[in-house]
PDB file of C-alpha atoms in Angstrom:
ATOM      1  CA  MET N   1      -4.232   1.630  12.990  1.00  0.00           C
ATOM      2  CA  LEU N   2      -3.145   2.412   9.602  1.00  0.00           C
ATOM      3  CA  PRO N   3      -0.549  -0.927   8.749  1.00  0.00           C
ATOM      4  CA  SER N   4       2.982   0.299   8.352  1.00  0.00           C
ATOM      5  CA  ARG N   5       3.480  -0.348   3.990  1.00  0.00           C
ATOM      6  CA  SER N   6       1.114   2.540   4.477  1.00  0.00           C
ATOM      7  CA  ARG N   7       2.924   5.073   6.106  1.00  0.00           C
ATOM      8  CA  MET N   8       5.085   7.806   5.053  1.00  0.00           C
ATOM      9  CA  ARG N   9       7.838   7.913   6.546  1.00  0.00           C
ATOM     10  CA  ARG N  10      10.580  10.572   4.407  1.00  0.00           C
ATOM     11  CA  GLY N  11      10.995  13.696   3.962  1.00  0.00           C
ATOM     12  CA  GLU N  12      10.832  13.824  -0.126  1.00  0.00           C
ATOM     13  CA  GLU N  13       8.063  11.944   0.357  1.00  0.00           C
ATOM     14  CA  PHE N  14       5.949  15.211   3.004  1.00  0.00           C
ATOM     15  CA  ASN N  15       7.584  17.985   0.251  1.00  0.00           C
ATOM     16  CA  SER N  16       6.900  15.615  -2.863  1.00  0.00           C
ATOM     17  CA  ALA N  17       2.835  16.056  -1.667  1.00  0.00           C
ATOM     18  CA  VAL N  18       3.014  19.332  -0.515  1.00  0.00           C
ATOM     19  CA  ARG N  19       4.597  20.897  -3.562  1.00  0.00           C
ATOM     20  CA  LYS N  20       3.912  19.184  -6.141  1.00  0.00           C
ATOM     21  CA  GLY N  21      -0.366  17.497  -5.425  1.00  0.00           C
ATOM     22  CA  GLY N  22      -3.007  19.393  -5.330  1.00  0.00           C
ATOM     23  CA  ARG N  23      -4.645  20.688  -2.522  1.00  0.00           C
ATOM     24  CA  SER N  24      -7.833  20.799  -0.078  1.00  0.00           C
ATOM     25  CA  GLY N  25      -9.299  22.882   2.849  1.00  0.00           C
ATOM     26  CA  ARG N  26     -11.492  22.136   5.224  1.00  0.00           C
ATOM     27  CA  PRO N  27     -11.451  24.464   9.182  1.00  0.00           C
ATOM     28  CA  THR N  28     -10.574  21.472  11.170  1.00  0.00           C
ATOM     29  CA  LEU N  29      -8.000  19.871   8.841  1.00  0.00           C
ATOM     30  CA  VAL N  30      -5.242  20.524   5.347  1.00  0.00           C
ATOM     31  CA  ALA N  31      -5.616  17.503   2.642  1.00  0.00           C
ATOM     32  CA  HIS N  32      -2.773  17.336  -0.051  1.00  0.00           C
ATOM     33  CA  LEU N  33      -2.540  14.129  -2.920  1.00  0.00           C
ATOM     34  CA  GLY N  34       0.573  13.837  -4.596  1.00  0.00           C
ATOM     35  CA  MET N  35       1.998  10.921  -6.942  1.00  0.00           C
ATOM     36  CA  ARG N  36       5.118   9.231  -6.598  1.00  0.00           C
ATOM     37  CA  ALA N  37       7.746   9.673  -9.939  1.00  0.00           C
ATOM     38  CA  PRO N  38       6.334   7.173 -12.142  1.00  0.00           C
ATOM     39  CA  ASP N  39       9.184   4.662 -12.322  1.00  0.00           C
ATOM     40  CA  LEU N  40       8.628   4.375  -8.303  1.00  0.00           C
ATOM     41  CA  ARG N  41       4.853   3.859  -8.140  1.00  0.00           C
ATOM     42  CA  ALA N  42       4.517   0.539 -10.406  1.00  0.00           C
ATOM     43  CA  GLY N  43       1.825  -1.025  -7.604  1.00  0.00           C
ATOM     44  CA  GLU N  44       3.312   0.756  -4.624  1.00  0.00           C
ATOM     45  CA  PRO N  45       0.922   1.543  -1.953  1.00  0.00           C
ATOM     46  CA  PRO N  46      -0.225   4.656  -1.511  1.00  0.00           C
ATOM     47  CA  LEU N  47       1.323   6.580   1.432  1.00  0.00           C
ATOM     48  CA  VAL N  48      -0.086   8.690   4.059  1.00  0.00           C
ATOM     49  CA  GLY N  49       1.636  10.835   6.760  1.00  0.00           C
ATOM     50  CA  PHE N  50      -0.201  13.613   9.393  1.00  0.00           C
ATOM     51  CA  VAL N  51       1.268  16.754  10.177  1.00  0.00           C
ATOM     52  CA  VAL N  52       0.160  18.017  13.679  1.00  0.00           C
ATOM     53  CA  SER N  53       1.438  21.231  14.606  1.00  0.00           C
ATOM     54  CA  ARG N  54       2.613  22.979  17.610  1.00  0.00           C
ATOM     55  CA  ALA N  55      -0.754  25.063  17.555  1.00  0.00           C
ATOM     56  CA  VAL N  56      -2.956  22.196  17.595  1.00  0.00           C
ATOM     57  CA  GLY N  57      -2.068  21.976  21.556  1.00  0.00           C
ATOM     58  CA  GLY N  58       1.063  20.363  24.125  1.00  0.00           C
ATOM     59  CA  ALA N  59       2.276  16.397  22.692  1.00  0.00           C
ATOM     60  CA  VAL N  60      -0.330  14.329  24.421  1.00  0.00           C
ATOM     61  CA  VAL N  61      -3.200  16.341  22.454  1.00  0.00           C
ATOM     62  CA  ARG N  62      -0.962  16.408  18.755  1.00  0.00           C
ATOM     63  CA  ASN N  63      -0.523  12.608  19.178  1.00  0.00           C
ATOM     64  CA  ARG N  64      -4.372  12.074  19.846  1.00  0.00           C
ATOM     65  CA  VAL N  65      -5.105  13.848  16.330  1.00  0.00           C
ATOM     66  CA  LYS N  66      -3.047  12.416  15.268  1.00  0.00           C
ATOM     67  CA  ARG N  67      -3.997   8.615  16.096  1.00  0.00           C
ATOM     68  CA  ARG N  68      -7.188   9.885  15.642  1.00  0.00           C
ATOM     69  CA  LEU N  69      -6.726  10.732  12.472  1.00  0.00           C
ATOM     70  CA  ARG N  70      -4.649   7.308  11.267  1.00  0.00           C
ATOM     71  CA  HIS N  71      -7.596   5.934  12.615  1.00  0.00           C
ATOM     72  CA  LEU N  72      -9.638   7.115   9.509  1.00  0.00           C
ATOM     73  CA  MET N  73      -7.952   6.758   6.320  1.00  0.00           C
ATOM     74  CA  ARG N  74      -6.891   3.266   7.098  1.00  0.00           C
ATOM     75  CA  ASP N  75     -10.859   2.995   6.841  1.00  0.00           C
ATOM     76  CA  ARG N  76     -10.470   5.114   3.538  1.00  0.00           C
ATOM     77  CA  LEU N  77      -7.043   3.687   1.575  1.00  0.00           C
ATOM     78  CA  ASP N  78      -8.480   2.109  -0.424  1.00  0.00           C
ATOM     79  CA  ARG N  79      -9.961   4.380  -1.753  1.00  0.00           C
ATOM     80  CA  LEU N  80      -6.516   5.754  -3.289  1.00  0.00           C
ATOM     81  CA  PRO N  81      -4.949   5.178  -6.531  1.00  0.00           C
ATOM     82  CA  ARG N  82      -1.606   2.646  -6.417  1.00  0.00           C
ATOM     83  CA  GLY N  83       1.512   5.112  -6.550  1.00  0.00           C
ATOM     84  CA  SER N  84      -0.273   8.142  -3.982  1.00  0.00           C
ATOM     85  CA  LEU N  85       0.769  10.685  -1.582  1.00  0.00           C
ATOM     86  CA  LEU N  86      -1.614  11.709   0.713  1.00  0.00           C
ATOM     87  CA  VAL N  87      -0.626  14.724   3.918  1.00  0.00           C
ATOM     88  CA  VAL N  88      -3.343  15.100   6.162  1.00  0.00           C
ATOM     89  CA  ARG N  89      -2.349  18.211   8.479  1.00  0.00           C
ATOM     90  CA  ALA N  90      -4.363  18.975  10.907  1.00  0.00           C
ATOM     91  CA  ASN N  91      -5.980  22.778  11.974  1.00  0.00           C
ATOM     92  CA  PRO N  92      -5.991  24.130  15.278  1.00  0.00           C
ATOM     93  CA  PRO N  93      -9.974  23.272  15.540  1.00  0.00           C
ATOM     94  CA  ALA N  94      -8.829  19.623  15.155  1.00  0.00           C
ATOM     95  CA  ALA N  95      -7.672  19.364  19.335  1.00  0.00           C
ATOM     96  CA  SER N  96     -11.852  19.542  19.362  1.00  0.00           C
ATOM     97  CA  ALA N  97     -13.513  18.229  17.049  1.00  0.00           C
ATOM     98  CA  ARG N  98     -15.299  15.158  17.702  1.00  0.00           C
ATOM     99  CA  SER N  99     -14.472  12.013  15.788  1.00  0.00           C
ATOM    100  CA  GLU N 100     -17.648  12.227  13.395  1.00  0.00           C
ATOM    101  CA  ARG N 101     -16.629  16.285  12.441  1.00  0.00           C
ATOM    102  CA  LEU N 102     -13.087  14.901  11.193  1.00  0.00           C
ATOM    103  CA  ALA N 103     -14.303  12.414   9.499  1.00  0.00           C
ATOM    104  CA  ALA N 104     -16.661  14.077   7.503  1.00  0.00           C
ATOM    105  CA  GLU N 105     -14.515  16.723   6.392  1.00  0.00           C
ATOM    106  CA  LEU N 106     -11.635  13.986   5.482  1.00  0.00           C
ATOM    107  CA  ASP N 107     -14.375  12.664   3.129  1.00  0.00           C
ATOM    108  CA  VAL N 108     -14.850  16.312   1.538  1.00  0.00           C
ATOM    109  CA  ALA N 109     -11.176  17.414   1.660  1.00  0.00           C
ATOM    110  CA  LEU N 110     -10.265  13.359  -0.416  1.00  0.00           C
ATOM    111  CA  ASP N 111     -13.582  13.672  -2.279  1.00  0.00           C
ATOM    112  CA  ARG N 112     -12.422  16.985  -3.616  1.00  0.00           C
ATOM    113  CA  LEU N 113      -8.925  15.855  -4.329  1.00  0.00           C
ATOM    114  CA  LEU N 114      -9.922  12.714  -6.444  1.00  0.00           C
ATOM    115  CA  ARG N 115     -12.204  14.158  -8.473  1.00  0.00           C
ATOM    116  CA  ARG N 116      -9.821  17.360  -9.413  1.00  0.00           C
ATOM    117  CA  ARG N 117      -7.814  14.510 -10.082  1.00  0.00           C
ATOM    118  CA  GLU N 118      -9.730  12.413 -11.655  1.00  0.00           C
ATOM    119  CA  SER N 119     -10.568  15.512 -14.334  1.00  0.00           C
ATOM    120  CA  SER N 120      -6.838  16.130 -15.196  1.00  0.00           C
ATOM    121  CA  THR N 121      -6.233  12.045 -15.500  1.00  0.00           C
ATOM    122  CA  THR N 122      -9.380  12.120 -18.391  1.00  0.00           C
ATOM    123  CA  ARG N 123      -8.604  15.287 -19.690  1.00  0.00           C
ATOM    124  CA  MET N 124      -4.017  14.803 -20.308  1.00  0.00           C
ATOM    125  CA  GLU N 125      -5.921  11.214 -22.057  1.00  0.00           C
ATOM    126  CA  GLY N 126      -8.478  12.320 -24.256  1.00  0.00           C
TER     127      GLY N 126
END
């Protein structure tokens, strides 16, 4: 599973990633990538949080989707920059999606967010 030190737990971290970060949507999920405040992120590992609403299904289905997403993020954690905040929100089709599809859509969403972040930091430096 996802390491405990990489799990997002505080509401203000979720809010910061969703409100101030970039967004990439796919049919099964939406990913939001933000950064911690500069004074808080020095050497900090990335944090990942998950939002699975009742629209996805009952409690058993929601927990299964959350476990599957945590498992997928474990192998992708090293792609995230230090001090980053990632929120993955599951859409209703995530409940019936195969793991391969969830993984592919998560990869596409992460690639888009990281590419956008790279280009924006390059523009700010140049």
